[in-house]
Amino acid sequence: MRDLPRGKLYGVTQTSETAAEVPEDSEPAARRRRRVHRAWFVAAVTFVTIIGAAAFRSLPGLLIDPLHQEYGWSRGTIGAAVSVNLALYGLTAPFAAALMDRFGIRRVVAAALTVIAIGSGVTVWMTTAWQLLLCWGLLVGLGSGSMALAFAATVTNRWFTTRRGLVTGILTAASASGQLIFLPLLARIVDRYDWRPAAVTVALAALVVVPFVWILLRDHPADVGLRPYGAKEFVPKPEPVPGAARRAVAVLFSAARTGPFWLLAGSFAICGASTNGLVQTHFVPAAHDHDMPITAAASLLAVIGVFDVIGTVASGWFTDRFESRRLLAVYYALRGISLLFLPLLLAPDVHPPMVFFIVFYGLDWVATVPPTLALCREHYGEDSAIVFGWVLAAHQVGAALVAFLGGVARDAFGSYDVVWVASGALCAAAALMVLVIRRRAAVTPALAA
């Protein structure tokens, strides 16, 4: 009698030996091969979530001129609010990654989207500059920071053991897809009606995503009895990690004692300065300075979003096959060259050289993310998501500085030319920084318990 089957799993009889080896909720290998792995559905929900959250990131560059005209605030003052937003977007990320380890992905992301909606919606009643700093800078910055790329890194690390570079590229491209979807719409709303309906649109877009996150997203493959995609063994769900803030700070202190961290953080700060801080924030007003209509300039940014998707997914594919350091060096060098030519291309009309710049720059926009995350994973192992959160914080600090200094430069010099040239030179420095990072054959153990 002791040799009789002890139970069945999806119609497959298990002996006492196999029952001890196979998790109760896991599927047999043959059926797993016939089905699309649940990890891809989680990645799809994450993609849609980031698209919804990306709506608010499309708006700041469109608000500079309307707020300047309505309230008389200087571009530096408006840029300061965008700067706070960008800085908090980065500084919140490592704590959000730790909070996801403590409370789960669903709860953190749903709360973040709600905060984004509140911050964007309340701006329609603001009358003074400090309220812009509070709503768009503080609230939206905190909410967006919890929806930063550390979210994509956490999902990728938990649900995938292979194809991580590709998945990272796809999830990173979601921000560009959101920009592609919402930027022309928001520009048309601002141009035809006012900036307030655009702010309400952003708030509603964030709220619409919340039910999808709560119903469809799962924190870990073990929640549904599956192995991570590509894993050979079942991985139990880890216990919640208490002390999220303490852990995030401890990981920072440990990583800060290593050279690769500073090289990654410094190069990624330049990445943020030359993308979110510069082009995303100041391209539309810079083009408008050359008498290009706002809707045309916003459409060009949307086209950047199209090619950003292609470039980022391709970068993820390259990251799975080529050395990350060399990829980053090429990306930064090409970006710097393109920025040096931009002052010569701005004109009232959209002409072929400008279209070429948009396509070229779009392919490189966030192509840096998959290889940067791969280097974090290579050097910092289990803590790579939190380390990447701190590297992303440097990215956003760089973006925040240029968002502010770009507005100051425009007020002081009457144009953005000096900012484009300086950013191009910084990209050349970033290319050299990533080449200095030493290769590591194996990942390190966790930096902090």
Short mmCIF file of C-alpha atoms in Angstrom, two decimals:
data_model
loop_
_atom_site.label_atom_id
_atom_site.label_comp_id
_atom_site.label_asym_id
_atom_site.label_seq_id
_atom_site.Cartn_x
_atom_site.Cartn_y
_atom_site.Cartn_z
CA MET A 1 0.00 0.00 0.00
CA ARG A 2 2.86 2.37 0.63
CA ASP A 3 3.68 2.26 -3.11
CA LEU A 4 0.24 3.53 -4.16
CA PRO A 5 0.04 7.08 -5.62
CA ARG A 6 -0.23 9.75 -2.98
CA GLY A 7 -1.90 12.37 -5.12
CA LYS A 8 -2.38 13.87 -8.54
CA LEU A 9 -1.30 17.13 -10.02
CA TYR A 10 -3.09 18.21 -13.20
CA GLY A 11 -3.83 14.59 -14.02
CA VAL A 12 -0.25 13.39 -13.41
CA THR A 13 0.18 10.70 -10.77
CA GLN A 14 2.87 11.38 -8.15
CA THR A 15 4.64 8.79 -6.08
CA SER A 16 5.85 9.54 -2.61
CA GLU A 17 9.26 10.44 -4.05
CA THR A 18 8.00 12.82 -6.75
CA ALA A 19 5.54 14.42 -4.38
CA ALA A 20 8.40 15.43 -2.15
CA GLU A 21 10.31 16.96 -5.04
CA VAL A 22 7.62 18.88 -6.94
CA PRO A 23 5.90 21.90 -5.33
CA GLU A 24 2.20 21.30 -4.82
CA ASP A 25 1.12 24.18 -7.04
CA SER A 26 3.68 23.78 -9.82
CA GLU A 27 2.79 22.49 -13.29
CA PRO A 28 4.40 19.51 -14.99
CA ALA A 29 7.09 20.28 -17.53
CA ALA A 30 5.09 19.20 -20.58
CA ARG A 31 2.17 21.50 -19.78
CA ARG A 32 4.50 24.39 -18.94
CA ARG A 33 6.04 24.05 -22.40
CA ARG A 34 2.62 24.30 -24.04
CA ARG A 35 1.55 27.41 -22.16
CA VAL A 36 2.77 30.99 -22.21
CA HIS A 37 4.54 31.47 -18.91
CA ARG A 38 2.72 33.69 -16.40
CA ALA A 39 5.84 35.87 -16.19
CA TRP A 40 5.04 37.33 -19.60
CA PHE A 41 1.55 38.34 -18.43
CA VAL A 42 3.07 40.02 -15.37
CA ALA A 43 5.52 41.81 -17.64
CA ALA A 44 2.59 42.92 -19.83
CA VAL A 45 0.71 44.35 -16.83
CA THR A 46 3.89 46.10 -15.71
CA PHE A 47 4.30 47.52 -19.21
CA VAL A 48 0.76 48.90 -19.24
CA THR A 49 1.19 50.29 -15.73
CA ILE A 50 4.33 52.19 -16.65
CA ILE A 51 2.61 53.50 -19.78
CA GLY A 52 -0.20 54.92 -17.64
CA ALA A 53 2.23 56.47 -15.18
CA ALA A 54 4.27 57.93 -18.07
CA ALA A 55 1.43 60.33 -18.88
CA PHE A 56 2.48 62.74 -16.14
CA ARG A 57 6.08 62.73 -17.41
CA SER A 58 4.88 64.08 -20.75
CA LEU A 59 3.43 67.25 -19.26
CA PRO A 60 6.19 69.39 -17.60
CA GLY A 61 7.82 70.52 -20.84
CA LEU A 62 4.41 71.65 -22.11
CA LEU A 63 3.69 73.71 -18.99
CA ILE A 64 6.71 76.04 -19.03
CA ASP A 65 5.35 78.60 -21.50
CA PRO A 66 1.67 78.51 -20.35
CA LEU A 67 2.61 78.97 -16.68
CA HIS A 68 5.10 81.70 -17.59
CA GLN A 69 2.40 83.56 -19.53
CA GLU A 70 -0.41 83.10 -16.97
CA TYR A 71 1.44 83.75 -13.72
CA GLY A 72 4.55 85.61 -14.87
CA TRP A 73 6.80 83.07 -13.15
CA SER A 74 10.31 82.86 -14.55
CA ARG A 75 11.39 79.77 -16.43
CA GLY A 76 13.91 79.17 -13.66
CA THR A 77 11.10 79.07 -11.07
CA ILE A 78 9.05 76.64 -13.13
CA GLY A 79 12.18 74.64 -13.84
CA ALA A 80 12.80 74.41 -10.08
CA ALA A 81 9.48 72.59 -9.60
CA VAL A 82 10.35 70.20 -12.43
CA SER A 83 13.77 69.82 -10.81
CA VAL A 84 12.25 68.77 -7.48
CA ASN A 85 10.02 66.32 -9.33
CA LEU A 86 12.93 64.75 -11.18
CA ALA A 87 15.14 64.57 -8.07
CA LEU A 88 12.44 62.86 -6.00
CA TYR A 89 11.72 60.52 -8.90
CA GLY A 90 15.23 59.21 -8.42
CA LEU A 91 15.72 59.53 -4.67
CA THR A 92 12.50 57.67 -3.89
CA ALA A 93 13.35 54.71 -6.15
CA PRO A 94 15.70 52.75 -3.85
CA PHE A 95 13.30 53.07 -0.91
CA ALA A 96 10.43 51.98 -3.15
CA ALA A 97 12.40 48.89 -4.18
CA ALA A 98 12.92 48.04 -0.50
CA LEU A 99 9.23 48.73 0.24
CA MET A 100 8.28 46.28 -2.50
CA ASP A 101 10.34 43.65 -0.69
CA ARG A 102 8.47 44.48 2.52
CA PHE A 103 4.84 45.09 1.44
CA GLY A 104 4.69 43.67 -2.08
CA ILE A 105 4.70 45.17 -5.55
CA ARG A 106 0.93 45.59 -5.88
CA ARG A 107 0.45 47.71 -2.77
CA VAL A 108 3.38 50.02 -3.43
CA VAL A 109 2.52 50.60 -7.10
CA ALA A 110 -1.20 51.16 -6.45
CA ALA A 111 -0.39 53.69 -3.73
CA ALA A 112 2.13 55.44 -5.97
CA LEU A 113 -0.36 55.84 -8.82
CA THR A 114 -2.91 57.29 -6.40
CA VAL A 115 -0.40 59.87 -5.13
CA ILE A 116 0.44 60.83 -8.73
CA ALA A 117 -3.25 61.36 -9.48
CA ILE A 118 -3.74 63.54 -6.38
CA GLY A 119 -0.67 65.67 -7.05
CA SER A 120 -1.53 66.27 -10.69
CA GLY A 121 -5.22 66.89 -10.04
CA VAL A 122 -4.69 69.42 -7.24
CA THR A 123 -2.52 71.64 -9.48
CA VAL A 124 -5.62 73.00 -11.22
CA TRP A 125 -6.36 75.10 -8.09
CA MET A 126 -2.85 76.46 -7.51
CA THR A 127 -2.21 80.20 -7.53
CA THR A 128 1.37 80.56 -6.25
CA ALA A 129 4.75 79.05 -7.14
CA TRP A 130 5.14 77.19 -3.85
CA GLN A 131 1.96 75.24 -4.63
CA LEU A 132 3.51 74.15 -7.92
CA LEU A 133 6.55 72.94 -5.95
CA LEU A 134 4.29 71.10 -3.50
CA CYS A 135 1.93 69.43 -5.98
CA TRP A 136 3.99 68.81 -9.07
CA GLY A 137 7.36 68.74 -7.33
CA LEU A 138 6.74 66.86 -4.07
CA LEU A 139 3.60 64.73 -4.52
CA VAL A 140 4.05 63.74 -8.15
CA GLY A 141 7.79 63.32 -7.56
CA LEU A 142 7.24 60.90 -4.67
CA GLY A 143 4.59 58.94 -6.55
CA SER A 144 6.60 58.72 -9.73
CA GLY A 145 9.71 57.68 -7.82
CA SER A 146 7.87 54.61 -6.60
CA MET A 147 7.01 53.87 -10.23
CA ALA A 148 10.59 54.34 -11.39
CA LEU A 149 12.73 51.83 -13.21
CA ALA A 150 13.41 50.09 -9.89
CA PHE A 151 9.87 48.75 -10.30
CA ALA A 152 10.80 47.22 -13.64
CA ALA A 153 14.02 45.88 -12.12
CA THR A 154 12.13 44.23 -9.25
CA VAL A 155 9.65 42.54 -11.59
CA THR A 156 12.45 41.36 -13.87
CA ASN A 157 14.55 39.97 -11.02
CA ARG A 158 11.64 38.08 -9.45
CA TRP A 159 9.90 36.67 -12.51
CA PHE A 160 12.78 36.01 -14.94
CA THR A 161 16.12 34.23 -14.78
CA THR A 162 16.66 34.28 -18.56
CA ARG A 163 15.77 36.99 -21.09
CA ARG A 164 16.33 39.61 -18.42
CA GLY A 165 18.02 42.05 -20.78
CA LEU A 166 15.18 41.79 -23.29
CA VAL A 167 12.48 42.19 -20.61
CA THR A 168 14.31 45.17 -19.10
CA GLY A 169 14.41 46.79 -22.53
CA ILE A 170 10.71 46.18 -23.09
CA LEU A 171 9.70 47.58 -19.69
CA THR A 172 12.01 50.55 -20.08
CA ALA A 173 10.43 51.24 -23.46
CA ALA A 174 7.05 51.51 -21.72
CA SER A 175 7.88 55.04 -20.59
CA ALA A 176 8.57 56.00 -24.17
CA SER A 177 5.34 54.36 -25.26
CA GLY A 178 3.45 56.43 -22.70
CA GLN A 179 5.14 59.54 -24.01
CA LEU A 180 4.18 58.52 -27.55
CA ILE A 181 0.53 58.03 -26.57
CA PHE A 182 0.00 61.04 -24.32
CA LEU A 183 2.38 63.77 -25.51
CA PRO A 184 0.53 64.71 -28.76
CA LEU A 185 -2.80 64.48 -26.93
CA LEU A 186 -1.64 66.68 -24.05
CA ALA A 187 -0.03 69.18 -26.43
CA ARG A 188 -3.29 69.48 -28.34
CA ILE A 189 -5.25 69.95 -25.10
CA VAL A 190 -2.85 72.66 -23.88
CA ASP A 191 -2.86 74.42 -27.26
CA ARG A 192 -6.63 74.32 -27.83
CA TYR A 193 -7.98 74.63 -24.29
CA ASP A 194 -5.63 75.21 -21.36
CA TRP A 195 -3.02 73.46 -19.24
CA ARG A 196 -5.59 72.57 -16.54
CA PRO A 197 -7.54 70.00 -18.60
CA ALA A 198 -4.18 68.43 -19.45
CA ALA A 199 -3.35 68.08 -15.74
CA VAL A 200 -6.73 66.46 -15.12
CA THR A 201 -6.09 64.04 -18.00
CA VAL A 202 -2.84 62.96 -16.37
CA ALA A 203 -4.59 62.40 -13.03
CA LEU A 204 -7.29 60.25 -14.64
CA ALA A 205 -4.73 58.23 -16.60
CA ALA A 206 -2.94 57.30 -13.37
CA LEU A 207 -6.19 56.36 -11.61
CA VAL A 208 -7.39 54.16 -14.46
CA VAL A 209 -4.34 51.90 -14.10
CA VAL A 210 -4.85 51.21 -10.37
CA PRO A 211 -7.53 48.49 -10.75
CA PHE A 212 -5.42 46.64 -13.32
CA VAL A 213 -2.46 46.62 -10.94
CA TRP A 214 -4.53 45.37 -8.02
CA ILE A 215 -6.36 42.64 -9.92
CA LEU A 216 -3.74 41.32 -12.34
CA LEU A 217 -0.28 41.95 -10.87
CA ARG A 218 1.33 39.33 -8.61
CA ASP A 219 4.33 39.85 -6.37
CA HIS A 220 6.20 36.58 -6.95
CA PRO A 221 5.99 33.41 -9.11
CA ALA A 222 5.51 31.34 -5.96
CA ASP A 223 2.18 33.15 -5.41
CA VAL A 224 0.79 31.15 -8.33
CA GLY A 225 2.93 28.05 -7.84
CA LEU A 226 5.33 28.66 -10.72
CA ARG A 227 9.05 28.79 -11.24
CA PRO A 228 10.54 32.05 -12.54
CA TYR A 229 10.81 32.06 -16.31
CA GLY A 230 13.90 30.10 -17.32
CA ALA A 231 14.54 28.72 -13.82
CA LYS A 232 15.34 25.03 -13.42
CA GLU A 233 14.09 24.85 -9.84
CA PHE A 234 11.09 26.14 -7.94
CA VAL A 235 11.95 29.32 -5.99
CA PRO A 236 10.03 29.84 -2.71
CA LYS A 237 8.71 33.30 -2.05
CA PRO A 238 11.07 35.10 0.33
CA GLU A 239 9.81 36.37 3.64
CA PRO A 240 8.97 40.09 3.82
CA VAL A 241 12.07 42.12 4.57
CA PRO A 242 11.50 44.49 7.52
CA GLY A 243 13.18 47.86 7.86
CA ALA A 244 12.87 49.00 4.23
CA ALA A 245 14.50 52.39 4.79
CA ARG A 246 17.31 50.90 6.89
CA ARG A 247 18.01 48.27 4.25
CA ALA A 248 18.05 50.81 1.41
CA VAL A 249 20.56 52.98 3.28
CA ALA A 250 22.68 49.97 4.28
CA VAL A 251 22.88 48.82 0.66
CA LEU A 252 23.90 52.34 -0.37
CA PHE A 253 26.73 52.45 2.20
CA SER A 254 27.98 49.03 1.11
CA ALA A 255 27.82 49.83 -2.59
CA ALA A 256 29.42 53.24 -2.08
CA ARG A 257 32.61 51.49 -0.94
CA THR A 258 33.03 50.03 -4.44
CA GLY A 259 34.35 51.78 -7.54
CA PRO A 260 31.77 50.49 -10.03
CA PHE A 261 28.97 52.16 -8.08
CA TRP A 262 30.41 55.65 -8.49
CA LEU A 263 31.21 55.10 -12.16
CA LEU A 264 27.70 53.81 -12.83
CA ALA A 265 26.09 56.59 -10.78
CA GLY A 266 28.18 59.30 -12.43
CA SER A 267 27.57 58.10 -15.98
CA PHE A 268 23.86 57.62 -15.30
CA ALA A 269 23.65 61.15 -13.85
CA ILE A 270 24.92 62.41 -17.21
CA CYS A 271 22.36 60.17 -18.91
CA GLY A 272 19.57 61.85 -16.96
CA ALA A 273 20.98 65.31 -17.58
CA SER A 274 21.02 64.76 -21.34
CA THR A 275 17.54 63.19 -21.58
CA ASN A 276 14.91 63.93 -18.92
CA GLY A 277 16.54 67.12 -17.70
CA LEU A 278 17.43 68.57 -21.08
CA VAL A 279 15.47 67.26 -24.06
CA GLN A 280 12.26 66.16 -22.33
CA THR A 281 12.00 69.39 -20.30
CA HIS A 282 13.43 72.04 -22.63
CA PHE A 283 13.12 70.78 -26.21
CA VAL A 284 9.57 72.11 -26.70
CA PRO A 285 10.27 75.65 -25.37
CA ALA A 286 13.62 75.70 -27.24
CA ALA A 287 11.89 74.80 -30.49
CA HIS A 288 9.19 77.36 -29.74
CA ASP A 289 11.96 79.99 -29.38
CA HIS A 290 12.69 79.30 -33.07
CA ASP A 291 9.00 79.85 -33.92
CA MET A 292 8.14 76.16 -34.21
CA PRO A 293 4.52 75.54 -33.08
CA ILE A 294 4.17 73.76 -29.73
CA THR A 295 2.13 70.97 -31.29
CA ALA A 296 4.85 70.34 -33.91
CA ALA A 297 7.60 70.27 -31.27
CA ALA A 298 5.56 67.93 -29.07
CA SER A 299 4.98 65.66 -32.05
CA LEU A 300 8.75 65.45 -32.59
CA LEU A 301 9.16 64.37 -28.96
CA ALA A 302 6.50 61.76 -29.57
CA VAL A 303 8.47 60.48 -32.55
CA ILE A 304 11.46 60.19 -30.22
CA GLY A 305 9.19 57.92 -28.19
CA VAL A 306 8.54 55.70 -31.20
CA PHE A 307 12.20 55.09 -31.90
CA ASP A 308 12.97 54.93 -28.17
CA VAL A 309 10.84 51.78 -28.00
CA ILE A 310 12.77 50.24 -30.87
CA GLY A 311 16.15 51.28 -29.51
CA THR A 312 15.50 50.15 -25.94
CA VAL A 313 14.14 46.73 -26.89
CA ALA A 314 17.09 46.27 -29.25
CA SER A 315 19.44 47.36 -26.46
CA GLY A 316 17.97 44.69 -24.19
CA TRP A 317 18.57 42.09 -26.91
CA PHE A 318 22.16 43.35 -27.34
CA THR A 319 22.71 43.27 -23.57
CA ASP A 320 21.96 39.55 -23.49
CA ARG A 321 24.68 39.01 -26.12
CA PHE A 322 27.39 41.68 -25.86
CA GLU A 323 29.48 43.31 -23.16
CA SER A 324 27.50 45.98 -21.33
CA ARG A 325 30.41 48.40 -20.85
CA ARG A 326 31.11 48.68 -24.57
CA LEU A 327 27.43 49.11 -25.36
CA LEU A 328 27.17 52.00 -22.91
CA ALA A 329 30.28 53.68 -24.28
CA VAL A 330 28.85 53.58 -27.81
CA TYR A 331 25.46 54.87 -26.65
CA TYR A 332 26.91 57.85 -24.75
CA ALA A 333 29.35 58.77 -27.51
CA LEU A 334 26.63 58.80 -30.18
CA ARG A 335 24.29 60.81 -27.96
CA GLY A 336 26.95 63.44 -27.31
CA ILE A 337 27.65 63.86 -31.03
CA SER A 338 23.95 64.31 -31.81
CA LEU A 339 23.50 67.00 -29.13
CA LEU A 340 26.39 69.04 -30.52
CA PHE A 341 24.54 69.35 -33.83
CA LEU A 342 21.11 70.18 -32.38
CA PRO A 343 21.56 74.01 -32.13
CA LEU A 344 22.15 74.06 -35.88
CA LEU A 345 18.95 72.16 -36.61
CA LEU A 346 16.30 74.13 -34.71
CA ALA A 347 14.08 76.08 -37.13
CA PRO A 348 10.44 77.18 -37.57
CA ASP A 349 9.66 74.19 -39.76
CA VAL A 350 10.37 70.47 -39.47
CA HIS A 351 13.03 69.64 -42.06
CA PRO A 352 14.84 66.37 -42.96
CA PRO A 353 18.00 66.98 -40.84
CA MET A 354 15.80 67.56 -37.78
CA VAL A 355 13.88 64.36 -38.51
CA PHE A 356 17.21 62.51 -38.75
CA PHE A 357 18.23 63.89 -35.34
CA ILE A 358 14.90 62.83 -33.81
CA VAL A 359 15.25 59.28 -35.15
CA PHE A 360 18.92 59.01 -34.16
CA TYR A 361 18.38 60.47 -30.69
CA GLY A 362 15.28 58.41 -30.10
CA LEU A 363 17.10 55.14 -30.70
CA ASP A 364 19.58 56.16 -27.98
CA TRP A 365 17.19 57.80 -25.48
CA VAL A 366 17.03 55.13 -22.75
CA ALA A 367 19.00 52.40 -24.48
CA THR A 368 21.44 52.88 -21.58
CA VAL A 369 19.10 51.26 -19.05
CA PRO A 370 19.42 47.51 -19.91
CA PRO A 371 23.26 47.46 -19.86
CA THR A 372 23.37 49.65 -16.74
CA LEU A 373 21.01 47.31 -14.91
CA ALA A 374 23.01 44.32 -16.16
CA LEU A 375 26.18 45.82 -14.66
CA CYS A 376 24.36 46.41 -11.35
CA ARG A 377 23.22 42.79 -11.40
CA GLU A 378 26.73 41.60 -12.26
CA HIS A 379 28.40 43.47 -9.40
CA TYR A 380 25.73 43.51 -6.67
CA GLY A 381 23.69 40.33 -7.04
CA GLU A 382 20.54 40.10 -4.91
CA ASP A 383 20.70 43.77 -3.99
CA SER A 384 20.96 44.89 -7.60
CA ALA A 385 17.42 46.34 -7.71
CA ILE A 386 18.13 48.59 -4.71
CA VAL A 387 21.59 49.52 -6.01
CA PHE A 388 20.04 50.33 -9.37
CA GLY A 389 17.54 52.48 -7.47
CA TRP A 390 20.42 54.55 -6.09
CA VAL A 391 22.06 54.71 -9.52
CA LEU A 392 18.70 55.90 -10.85
CA ALA A 393 18.66 58.51 -8.08
CA ALA A 394 21.91 59.87 -9.52
CA HIS A 395 20.27 59.83 -12.96
CA GLN A 396 17.44 62.01 -11.68
CA VAL A 397 19.71 64.35 -9.73
CA GLY A 398 21.55 65.00 -12.99
CA ALA A 399 18.21 65.51 -14.72
CA ALA A 400 17.03 67.85 -11.97
CA LEU A 401 20.15 70.02 -12.16
CA VAL A 402 19.86 70.48 -15.92
CA ALA A 403 16.09 71.04 -15.75
CA PHE A 404 16.81 73.96 -13.40
CA LEU A 405 20.04 75.21 -14.98
CA GLY A 406 18.56 74.96 -18.46
CA GLY A 407 15.81 77.39 -17.47
CA VAL A 408 18.35 79.69 -15.79
CA ALA A 409 20.55 79.61 -18.91
CA ARG A 410 17.58 80.49 -21.10
CA ASP A 411 16.73 83.45 -18.84
CA ALA A 412 20.38 84.59 -18.79
CA PHE A 413 21.51 84.05 -22.40
CA GLY A 414 18.23 84.17 -24.27
CA SER A 415 18.78 80.72 -25.82
CA TYR A 416 19.57 77.10 -24.93
CA ASP A 417 22.66 76.77 -27.17
CA VAL A 418 25.21 76.61 -24.36
CA VAL A 419 23.22 73.86 -22.63
CA TRP A 420 23.15 71.63 -25.72
CA VAL A 421 26.91 71.93 -26.22
CA ALA A 422 27.74 71.35 -22.54
CA SER A 423 25.54 68.25 -22.44
CA GLY A 424 27.27 66.86 -25.51
CA ALA A 425 30.64 67.22 -23.80
CA LEU A 426 29.33 65.50 -20.66
CA CYS A 427 28.18 62.52 -22.74
CA ALA A 428 31.75 62.08 -23.99
CA ALA A 429 32.91 61.96 -20.36
CA ALA A 430 30.25 59.34 -19.56
CA ALA A 431 31.52 57.13 -22.40
CA LEU A 432 34.99 57.15 -20.85
CA MET A 433 33.63 56.46 -17.33
CA VAL A 434 31.83 53.25 -18.26
CA LEU A 435 34.89 51.87 -20.03
CA VAL A 436 36.84 52.14 -16.76
CA ILE A 437 34.47 49.74 -14.95
CA ARG A 438 36.16 46.39 -14.41
CA ARG A 439 34.47 43.21 -15.48
CA ARG A 440 33.34 40.74 -12.83
CA ALA A 441 33.09 37.03 -13.51
CA ALA A 442 30.49 36.23 -10.84
CA VAL A 443 27.89 38.14 -8.87
CA THR A 444 28.55 39.09 -5.29
CA PRO A 445 26.35 38.00 -2.41
CA ALA A 446 23.79 40.40 -0.99
CA LEU A 447 25.34 43.58 0.31
CA ALA A 448 22.96 43.98 3.23
CA ALA A 449 20.69 41.56 5.01
#
